[in-house]
Short mmCIF file of C-alpha atoms in Angstrom, two decimals:
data_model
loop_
_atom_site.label_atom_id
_atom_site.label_comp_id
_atom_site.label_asym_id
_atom_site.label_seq_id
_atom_site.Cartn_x
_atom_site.Cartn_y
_atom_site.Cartn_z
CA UNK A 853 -53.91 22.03 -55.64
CA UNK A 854 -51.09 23.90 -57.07
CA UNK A 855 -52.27 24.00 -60.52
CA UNK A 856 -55.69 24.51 -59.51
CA UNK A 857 -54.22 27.97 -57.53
CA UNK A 858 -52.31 28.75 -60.91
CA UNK A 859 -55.50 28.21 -62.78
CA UNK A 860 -57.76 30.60 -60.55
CA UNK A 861 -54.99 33.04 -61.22
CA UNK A 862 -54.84 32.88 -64.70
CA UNK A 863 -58.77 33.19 -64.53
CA UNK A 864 -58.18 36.39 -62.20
CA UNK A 865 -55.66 37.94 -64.26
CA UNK A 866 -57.44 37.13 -67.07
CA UNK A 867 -60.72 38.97 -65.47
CA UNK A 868 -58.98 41.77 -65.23
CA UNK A 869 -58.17 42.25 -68.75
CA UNK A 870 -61.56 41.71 -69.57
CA UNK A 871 -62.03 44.60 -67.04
CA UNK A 872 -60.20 47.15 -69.52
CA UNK A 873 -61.63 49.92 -70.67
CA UNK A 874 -60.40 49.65 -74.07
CA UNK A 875 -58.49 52.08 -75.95
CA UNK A 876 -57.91 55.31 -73.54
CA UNK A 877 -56.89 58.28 -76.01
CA UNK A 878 -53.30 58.91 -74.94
CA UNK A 879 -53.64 63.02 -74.11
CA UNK A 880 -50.56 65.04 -74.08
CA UNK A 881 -49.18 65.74 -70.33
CA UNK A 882 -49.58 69.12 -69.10
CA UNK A 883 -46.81 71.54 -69.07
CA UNK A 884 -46.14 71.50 -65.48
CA UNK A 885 -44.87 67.90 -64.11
CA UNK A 886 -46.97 68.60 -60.82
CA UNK A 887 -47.09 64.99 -59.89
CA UNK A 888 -44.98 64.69 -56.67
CA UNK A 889 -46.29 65.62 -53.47
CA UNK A 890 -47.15 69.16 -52.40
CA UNK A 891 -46.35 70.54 -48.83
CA UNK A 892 -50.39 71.91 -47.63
CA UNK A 893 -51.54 75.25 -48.66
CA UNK A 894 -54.41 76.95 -47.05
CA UNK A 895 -57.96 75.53 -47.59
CA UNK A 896 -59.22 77.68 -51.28
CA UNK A 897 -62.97 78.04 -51.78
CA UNK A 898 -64.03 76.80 -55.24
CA UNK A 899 -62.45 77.99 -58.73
CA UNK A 900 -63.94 81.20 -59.74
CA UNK A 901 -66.42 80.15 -62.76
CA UNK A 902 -63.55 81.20 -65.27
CA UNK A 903 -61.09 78.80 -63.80
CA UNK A 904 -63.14 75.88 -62.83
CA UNK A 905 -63.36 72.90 -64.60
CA UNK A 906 -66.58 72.13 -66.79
CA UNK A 907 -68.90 69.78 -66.65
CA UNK A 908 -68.41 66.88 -68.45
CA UNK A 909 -64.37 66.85 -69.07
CA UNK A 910 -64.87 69.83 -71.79
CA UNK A 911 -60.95 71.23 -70.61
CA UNK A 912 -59.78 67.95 -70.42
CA UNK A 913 -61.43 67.11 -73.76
CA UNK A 914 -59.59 69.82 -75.23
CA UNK A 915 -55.89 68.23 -74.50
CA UNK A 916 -55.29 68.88 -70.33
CA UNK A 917 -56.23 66.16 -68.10
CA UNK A 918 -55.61 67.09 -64.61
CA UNK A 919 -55.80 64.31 -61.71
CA UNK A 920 -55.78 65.43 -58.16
CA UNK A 921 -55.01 62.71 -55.93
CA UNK A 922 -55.70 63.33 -52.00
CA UNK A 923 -54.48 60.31 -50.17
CA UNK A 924 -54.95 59.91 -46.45
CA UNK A 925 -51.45 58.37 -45.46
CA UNK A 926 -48.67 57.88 -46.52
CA UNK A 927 -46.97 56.63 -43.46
CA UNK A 928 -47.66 52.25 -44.63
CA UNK A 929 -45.88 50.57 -47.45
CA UNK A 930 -49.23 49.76 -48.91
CA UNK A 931 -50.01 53.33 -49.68
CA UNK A 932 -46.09 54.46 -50.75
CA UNK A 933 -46.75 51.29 -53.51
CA UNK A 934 -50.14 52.69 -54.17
CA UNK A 935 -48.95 56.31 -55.26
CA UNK A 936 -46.16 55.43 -56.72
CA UNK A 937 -48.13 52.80 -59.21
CA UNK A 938 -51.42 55.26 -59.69
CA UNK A 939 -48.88 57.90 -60.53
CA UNK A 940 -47.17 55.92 -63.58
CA UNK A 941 -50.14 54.71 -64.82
CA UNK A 942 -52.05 57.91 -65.05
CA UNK A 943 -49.57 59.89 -66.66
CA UNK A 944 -48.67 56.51 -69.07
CA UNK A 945 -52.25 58.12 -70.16
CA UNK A 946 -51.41 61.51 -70.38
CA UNK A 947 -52.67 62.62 -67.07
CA UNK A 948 -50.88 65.16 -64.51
CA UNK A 949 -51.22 63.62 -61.39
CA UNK A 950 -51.26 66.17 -58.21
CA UNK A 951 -51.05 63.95 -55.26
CA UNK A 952 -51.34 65.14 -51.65
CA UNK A 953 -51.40 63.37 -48.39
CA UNK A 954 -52.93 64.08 -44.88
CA UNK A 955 -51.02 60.91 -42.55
CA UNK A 956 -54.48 60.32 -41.21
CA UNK A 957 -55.70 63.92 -40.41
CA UNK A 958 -59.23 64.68 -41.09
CA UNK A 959 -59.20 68.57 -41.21
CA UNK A 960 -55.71 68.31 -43.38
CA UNK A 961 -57.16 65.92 -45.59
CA UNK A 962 -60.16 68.05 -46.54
CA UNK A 963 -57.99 71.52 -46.89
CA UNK A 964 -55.81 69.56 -49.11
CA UNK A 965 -58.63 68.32 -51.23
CA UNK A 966 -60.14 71.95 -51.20
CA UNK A 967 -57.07 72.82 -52.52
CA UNK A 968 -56.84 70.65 -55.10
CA UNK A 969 -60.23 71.70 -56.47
CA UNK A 970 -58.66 75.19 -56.57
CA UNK A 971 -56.24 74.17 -58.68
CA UNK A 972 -58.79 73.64 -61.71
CA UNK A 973 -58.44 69.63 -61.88
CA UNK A 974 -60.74 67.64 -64.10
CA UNK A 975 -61.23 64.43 -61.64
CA UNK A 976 -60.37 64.34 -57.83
CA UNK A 977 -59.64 61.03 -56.71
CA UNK A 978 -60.01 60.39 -52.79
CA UNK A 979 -58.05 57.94 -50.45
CA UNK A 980 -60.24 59.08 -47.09
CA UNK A 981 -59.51 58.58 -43.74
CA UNK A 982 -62.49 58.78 -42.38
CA UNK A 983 -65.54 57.64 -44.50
CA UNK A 984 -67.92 60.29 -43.41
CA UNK A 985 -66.01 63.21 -42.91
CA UNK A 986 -65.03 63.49 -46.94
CA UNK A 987 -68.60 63.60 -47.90
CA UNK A 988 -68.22 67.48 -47.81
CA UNK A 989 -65.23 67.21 -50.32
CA UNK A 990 -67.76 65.21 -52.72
CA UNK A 991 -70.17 68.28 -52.81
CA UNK A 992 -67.19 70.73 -53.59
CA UNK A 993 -65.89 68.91 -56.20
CA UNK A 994 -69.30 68.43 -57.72
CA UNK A 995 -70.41 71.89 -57.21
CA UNK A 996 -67.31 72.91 -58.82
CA UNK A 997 -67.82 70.34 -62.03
CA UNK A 998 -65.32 67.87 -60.87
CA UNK A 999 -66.31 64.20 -60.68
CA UNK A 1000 -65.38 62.23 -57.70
CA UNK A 1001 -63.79 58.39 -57.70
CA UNK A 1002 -63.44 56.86 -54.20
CA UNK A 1003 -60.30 54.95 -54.71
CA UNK A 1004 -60.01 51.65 -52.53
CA UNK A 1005 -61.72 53.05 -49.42
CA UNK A 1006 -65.93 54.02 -49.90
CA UNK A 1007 -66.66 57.63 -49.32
CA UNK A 1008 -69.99 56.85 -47.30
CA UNK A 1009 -73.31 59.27 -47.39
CA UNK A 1010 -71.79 61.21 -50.86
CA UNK A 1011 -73.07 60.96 -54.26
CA UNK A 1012 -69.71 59.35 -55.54
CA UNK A 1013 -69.52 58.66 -59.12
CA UNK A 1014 -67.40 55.93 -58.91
CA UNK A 1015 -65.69 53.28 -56.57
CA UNK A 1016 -62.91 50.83 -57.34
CA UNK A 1017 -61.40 49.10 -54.75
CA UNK A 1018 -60.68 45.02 -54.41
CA UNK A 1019 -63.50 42.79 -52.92
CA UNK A 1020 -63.12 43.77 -48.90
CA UNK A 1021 -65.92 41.34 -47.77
CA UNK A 1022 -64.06 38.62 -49.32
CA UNK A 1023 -60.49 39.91 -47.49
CA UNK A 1024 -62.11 39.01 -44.72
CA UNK A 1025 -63.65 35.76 -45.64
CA UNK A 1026 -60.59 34.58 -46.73
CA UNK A 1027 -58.99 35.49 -43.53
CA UNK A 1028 -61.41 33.67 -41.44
CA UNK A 1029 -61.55 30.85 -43.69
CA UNK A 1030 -57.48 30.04 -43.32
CA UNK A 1031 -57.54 30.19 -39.75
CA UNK A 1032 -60.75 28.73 -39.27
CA UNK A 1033 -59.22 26.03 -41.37
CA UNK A 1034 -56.29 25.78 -38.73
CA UNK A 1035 -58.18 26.51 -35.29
CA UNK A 1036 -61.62 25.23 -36.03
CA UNK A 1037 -62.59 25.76 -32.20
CA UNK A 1038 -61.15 27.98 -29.91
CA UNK A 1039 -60.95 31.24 -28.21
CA UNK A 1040 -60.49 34.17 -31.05
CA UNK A 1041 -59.66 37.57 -31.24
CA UNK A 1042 -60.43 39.96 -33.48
CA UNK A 1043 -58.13 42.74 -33.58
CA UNK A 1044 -60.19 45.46 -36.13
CA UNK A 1045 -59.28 48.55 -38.43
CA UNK A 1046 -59.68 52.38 -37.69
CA UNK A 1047 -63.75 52.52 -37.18
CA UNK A 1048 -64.07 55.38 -39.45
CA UNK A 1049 -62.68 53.47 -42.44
CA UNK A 1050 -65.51 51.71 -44.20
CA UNK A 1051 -63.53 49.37 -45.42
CA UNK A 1052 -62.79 48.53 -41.76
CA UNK A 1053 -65.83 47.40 -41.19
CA UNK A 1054 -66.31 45.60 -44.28
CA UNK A 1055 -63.31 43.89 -43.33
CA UNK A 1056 -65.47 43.01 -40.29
CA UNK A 1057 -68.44 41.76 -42.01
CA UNK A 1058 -66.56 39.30 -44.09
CA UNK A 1059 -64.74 37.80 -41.11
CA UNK A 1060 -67.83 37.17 -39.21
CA UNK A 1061 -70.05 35.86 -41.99
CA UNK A 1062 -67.64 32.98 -41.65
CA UNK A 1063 -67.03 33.09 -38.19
CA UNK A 1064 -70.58 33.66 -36.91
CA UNK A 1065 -71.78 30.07 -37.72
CA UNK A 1066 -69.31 28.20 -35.64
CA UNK A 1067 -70.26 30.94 -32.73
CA UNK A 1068 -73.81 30.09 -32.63
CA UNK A 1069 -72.55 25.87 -32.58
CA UNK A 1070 -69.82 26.94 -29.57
CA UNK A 1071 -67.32 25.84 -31.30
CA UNK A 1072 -65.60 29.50 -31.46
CA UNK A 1073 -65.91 32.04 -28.64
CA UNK A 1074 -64.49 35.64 -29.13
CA UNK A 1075 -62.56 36.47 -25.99
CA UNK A 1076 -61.56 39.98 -27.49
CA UNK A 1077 -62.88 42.07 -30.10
CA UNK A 1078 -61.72 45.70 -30.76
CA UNK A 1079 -61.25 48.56 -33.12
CA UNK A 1080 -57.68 49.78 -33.95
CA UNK A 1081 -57.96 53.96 -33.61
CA UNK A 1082 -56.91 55.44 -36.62
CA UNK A 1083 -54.93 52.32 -37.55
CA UNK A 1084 -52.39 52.78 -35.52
CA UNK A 1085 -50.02 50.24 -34.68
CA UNK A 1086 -49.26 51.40 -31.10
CA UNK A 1087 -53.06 51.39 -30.51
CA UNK A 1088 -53.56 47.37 -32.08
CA UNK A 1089 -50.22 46.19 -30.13
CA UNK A 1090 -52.07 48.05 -26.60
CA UNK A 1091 -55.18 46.19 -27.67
CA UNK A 1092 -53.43 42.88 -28.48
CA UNK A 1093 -51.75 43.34 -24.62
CA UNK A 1094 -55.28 43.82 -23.08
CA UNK A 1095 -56.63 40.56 -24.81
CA UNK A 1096 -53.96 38.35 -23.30
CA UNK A 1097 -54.01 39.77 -20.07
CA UNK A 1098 -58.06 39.59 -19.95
CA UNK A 1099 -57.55 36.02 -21.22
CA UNK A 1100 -54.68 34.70 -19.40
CA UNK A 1101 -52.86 34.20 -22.28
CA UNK A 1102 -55.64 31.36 -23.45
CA UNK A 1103 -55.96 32.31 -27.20
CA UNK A 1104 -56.04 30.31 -29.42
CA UNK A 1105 -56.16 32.48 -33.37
CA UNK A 1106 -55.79 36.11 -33.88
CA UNK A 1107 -57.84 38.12 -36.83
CA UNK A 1108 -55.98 41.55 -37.46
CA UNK A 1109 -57.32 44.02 -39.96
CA UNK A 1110 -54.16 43.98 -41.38
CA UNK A 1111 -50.59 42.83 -41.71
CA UNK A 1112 -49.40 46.81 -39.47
CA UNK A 1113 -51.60 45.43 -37.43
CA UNK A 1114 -50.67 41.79 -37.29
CA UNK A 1115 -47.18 42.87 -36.85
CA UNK A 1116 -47.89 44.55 -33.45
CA UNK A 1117 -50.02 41.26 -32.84
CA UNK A 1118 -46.89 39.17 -33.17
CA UNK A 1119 -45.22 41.63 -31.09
CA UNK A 1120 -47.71 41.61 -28.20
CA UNK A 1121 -47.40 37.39 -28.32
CA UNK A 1122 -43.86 37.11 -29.04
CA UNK A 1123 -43.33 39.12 -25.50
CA UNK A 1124 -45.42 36.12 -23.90
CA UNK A 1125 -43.23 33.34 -25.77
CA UNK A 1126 -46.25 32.93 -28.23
CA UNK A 1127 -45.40 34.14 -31.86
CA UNK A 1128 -45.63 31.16 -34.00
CA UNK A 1129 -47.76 29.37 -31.78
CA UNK A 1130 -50.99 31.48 -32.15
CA UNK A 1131 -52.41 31.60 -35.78
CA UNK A 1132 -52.45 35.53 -37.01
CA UNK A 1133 -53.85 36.58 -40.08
CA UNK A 1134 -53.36 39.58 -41.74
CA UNK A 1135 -53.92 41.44 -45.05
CA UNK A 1136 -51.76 43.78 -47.96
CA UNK A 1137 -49.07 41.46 -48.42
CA UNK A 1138 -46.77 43.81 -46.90
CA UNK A 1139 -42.81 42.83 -46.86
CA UNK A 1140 -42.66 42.16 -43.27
CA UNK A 1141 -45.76 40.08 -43.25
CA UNK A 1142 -44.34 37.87 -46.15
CA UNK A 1143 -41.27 37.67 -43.99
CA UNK A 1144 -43.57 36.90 -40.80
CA UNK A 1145 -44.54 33.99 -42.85
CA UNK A 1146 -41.69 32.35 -44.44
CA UNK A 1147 -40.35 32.76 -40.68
CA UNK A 1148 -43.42 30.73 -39.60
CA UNK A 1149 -44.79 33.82 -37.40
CA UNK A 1150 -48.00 34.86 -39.01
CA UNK A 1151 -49.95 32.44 -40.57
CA UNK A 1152 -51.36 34.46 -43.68
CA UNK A 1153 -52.12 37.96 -45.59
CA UNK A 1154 -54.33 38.38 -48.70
CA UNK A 1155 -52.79 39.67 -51.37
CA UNK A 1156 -54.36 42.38 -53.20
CA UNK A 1157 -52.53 43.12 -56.88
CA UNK A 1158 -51.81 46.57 -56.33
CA UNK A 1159 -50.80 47.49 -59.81
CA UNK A 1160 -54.12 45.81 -60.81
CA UNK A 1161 -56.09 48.57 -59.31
CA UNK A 1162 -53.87 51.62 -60.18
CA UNK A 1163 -54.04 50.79 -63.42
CA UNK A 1164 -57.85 50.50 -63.32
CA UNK A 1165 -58.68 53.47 -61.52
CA UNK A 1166 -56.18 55.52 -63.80
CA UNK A 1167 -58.62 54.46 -66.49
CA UNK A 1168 -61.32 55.13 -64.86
CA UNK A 1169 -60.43 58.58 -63.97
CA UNK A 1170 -59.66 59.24 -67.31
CA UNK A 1171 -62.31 58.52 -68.81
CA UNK A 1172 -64.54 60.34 -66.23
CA UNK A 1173 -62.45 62.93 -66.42
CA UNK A 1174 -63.09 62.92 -70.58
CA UNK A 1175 -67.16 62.08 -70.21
CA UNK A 1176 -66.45 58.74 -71.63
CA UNK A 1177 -68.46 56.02 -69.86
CA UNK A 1178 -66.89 54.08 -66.92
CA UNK A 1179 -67.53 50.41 -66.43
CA UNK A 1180 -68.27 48.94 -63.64
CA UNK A 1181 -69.08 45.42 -62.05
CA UNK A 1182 -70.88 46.06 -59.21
CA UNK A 1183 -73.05 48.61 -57.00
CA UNK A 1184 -72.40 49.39 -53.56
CA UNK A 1185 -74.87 51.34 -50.84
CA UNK A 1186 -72.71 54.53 -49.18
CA UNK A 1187 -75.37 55.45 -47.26
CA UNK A 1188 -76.85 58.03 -49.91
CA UNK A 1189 -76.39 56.06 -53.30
CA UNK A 1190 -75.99 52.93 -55.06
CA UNK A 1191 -72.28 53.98 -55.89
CA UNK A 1192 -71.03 52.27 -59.44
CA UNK A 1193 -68.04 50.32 -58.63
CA UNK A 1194 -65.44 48.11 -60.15
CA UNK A 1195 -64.32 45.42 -57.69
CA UNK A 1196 -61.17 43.06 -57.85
CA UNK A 1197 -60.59 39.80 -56.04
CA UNK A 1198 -58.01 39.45 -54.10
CA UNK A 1199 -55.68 36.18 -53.05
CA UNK A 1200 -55.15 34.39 -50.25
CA UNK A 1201 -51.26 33.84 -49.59
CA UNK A 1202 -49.67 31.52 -47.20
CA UNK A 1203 -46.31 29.89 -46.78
CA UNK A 1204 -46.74 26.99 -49.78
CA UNK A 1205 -48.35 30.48 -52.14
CA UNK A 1206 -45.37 32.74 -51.15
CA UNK A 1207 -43.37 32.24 -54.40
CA UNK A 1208 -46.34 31.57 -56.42
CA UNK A 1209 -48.26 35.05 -55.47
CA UNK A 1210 -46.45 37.89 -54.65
CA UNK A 1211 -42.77 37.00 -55.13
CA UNK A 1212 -44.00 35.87 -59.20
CA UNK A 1213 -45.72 38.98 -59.32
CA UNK A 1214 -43.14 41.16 -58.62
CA UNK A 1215 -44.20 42.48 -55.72
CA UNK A 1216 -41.71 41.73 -53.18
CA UNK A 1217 -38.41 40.38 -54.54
CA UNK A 1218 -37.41 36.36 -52.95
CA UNK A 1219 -34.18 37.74 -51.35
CA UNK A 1220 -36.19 40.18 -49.10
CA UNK A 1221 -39.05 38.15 -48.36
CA UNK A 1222 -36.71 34.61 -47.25
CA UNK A 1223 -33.94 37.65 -45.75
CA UNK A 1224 -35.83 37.13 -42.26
CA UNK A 1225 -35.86 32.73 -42.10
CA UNK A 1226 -33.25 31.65 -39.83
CA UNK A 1227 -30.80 28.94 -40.62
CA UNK A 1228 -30.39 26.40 -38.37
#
């Protein structure tokens, strides 16, 4: 089994190069660094026509590529990792990278990406926070000549030009398939994302394409099954409370969005003497979930090769930025479009793929992950 994993992740990595965009002209950075985060400035309309970018990448074309980068939080590991990685890569390319972050406030997060378009970038890459509400942003930025790539979460109902992200329907299968694989009958909770996050809910639909089947035999019942308000962790540890106490504490596997929110799982069950007893699944790989694991507290995450996708979707907005075609490996319905979208697969990680996954990759170093395991 172990060389088969290694052999799927050679194909995977190997996938991904095939995934390149070739050559990307190396552009000279822009005069003003500009790529650290900027405190929020007043909502700007559009760039007068003088200033404003045109159509088709002709400034950045003519040596300037400008990425703005409005990210909705900043306040998981995930997303620090994220910024920090699409940052390097981009301006490895050339790019100025303005980034800007909203810690999950709607009306912030579009001011901030108004902003941005004020400042005369070439390519506005979004992060939303709530799928819907960003769909004004996308018709700024167009009407403005700025292209628009959706970067790991879908802006829904917008005529995006371009999505990468990793494979969220198949997160959640693998979720439900390792615990399903542990607790094949049972009483199951699902503890969900933020609602407004379309990737919430495609988190969702991947769980319960695997789950549904063994809910129509009666082999699985779902005892509790909630959404986590604007993924916060307070809000998925209150829900994780309420399914115990509705249940009597009969439960048997726990679903979380992901590994914030399995960590306020394990907190909710480790108050009724039940962490490590109850299957959790989570996903991002995040330190404490690897340590969760080693320690024999959650039972999985899926690992998603961050650096993978910042690396893509610096080449993609580069070359959208330059009016150089974009490839992509799949389509995906927002509502309004068939968006154009380059998806990755992600990995399954457990406590025999700890070392093999993340810790090989780089990701998390050994001595942090195995810092947590007791020694008896």
């Amino acid at each position: 089994m172990r060389r088969l994993r290694s052999r799927g992740r050679m194909m995977l990595y190997g996938s991904l190069l095939l995934l390149a965009f070739g050559t990307v002209a190396v552009v000279s950075a822009c005069e003003d660094g500009g790529g650290a985060e900027r405190q929020p400035e007043p909502a700007a309309s559009a760039p007068s026509e003088e200033g404003a970018t045109a159509p088709g990448g002709e400034q950045a074309r003519a040596g300037k590529v400008k990425i703005g980068f409005s990210m909705d939080t900043l306040l998981e590991e995930r997303w620090l990792k994220d910024r920090e990685l699409f940052k390097a890569a981009a301006e490895s390319l050339g790019a100025q990278v303005d980034i800007m972050a909203a810690n999950g406030d709607d009306a912030l997060q579009i001011a901030q990406a108004e902003t941005l378009i004020s400042r005369g970038i070439d390519l506005l890459v979004v992060v939303p926070h709530n799928a819907e509400a960003m769909a004004t942003i996308v018709e700024k930025a167009h009407s403005a000549g700025i292209k628009v790539l959706a970067y790991d979460r879908l802006v829904r109902n917008a005529s995006v030009d371009m999505y990468v992200s990793f494979d969220n329907e198949r997160v959640g299968e693998l979720q439900a398939l390792a615990i399903t694989k542990l607790v094949p009958r049972g009483n199951y909770v699902y503890i969900g994302g933020a609602e407004t996050d379309n990737n919430a809910r495609l988190l969702k639909k991947g769980v319960f394409h695997v789950l549904q089947p063994l809910i129509d035999r009666g082999d699985i019942r779902i005892v509790y099954d909630q959404w986590t308000d604007n993924w916060v962790t307070a809000n998925a540890y209150a829900n994780m409370q309420a399914a115990l106490a509705a249940n009597g504490n009969d439960v048997d596997a726990v679903i979380a969005a992901n590994d914030a929110t399995a960590d306020a799982v394990i907190r909710a069950l480790a108050e009724q003497g039940l962490a490590g007893k109850v299957p959790v699944a989570g996903q991002d790989a995040d330190l404490t979930a690897a340590q969760h694991i080693v320690g024999g507290r959650q039972t999985m995450t899926v690992y998603k090769p961050i650096k993978a996708l910042a690396q893509a979707a610096a080449e993609l907005a580069v070359k959208l930025a330059t009016g150089e075609a974009a490839t992509a490996n799949r389509t995906i319905s927002n509502g309004k479009i068939e968006v154009p979208s380059l998806l990755l697969e992600p990995i399954a990680v457990d406590r025999s793929t700890v070392d093999e996954t993340i810790i090989a990759d780089g990701f998390h170093k050994r001595e942090d992950v195995y810092r947590s395991v007791e020694t008896k």
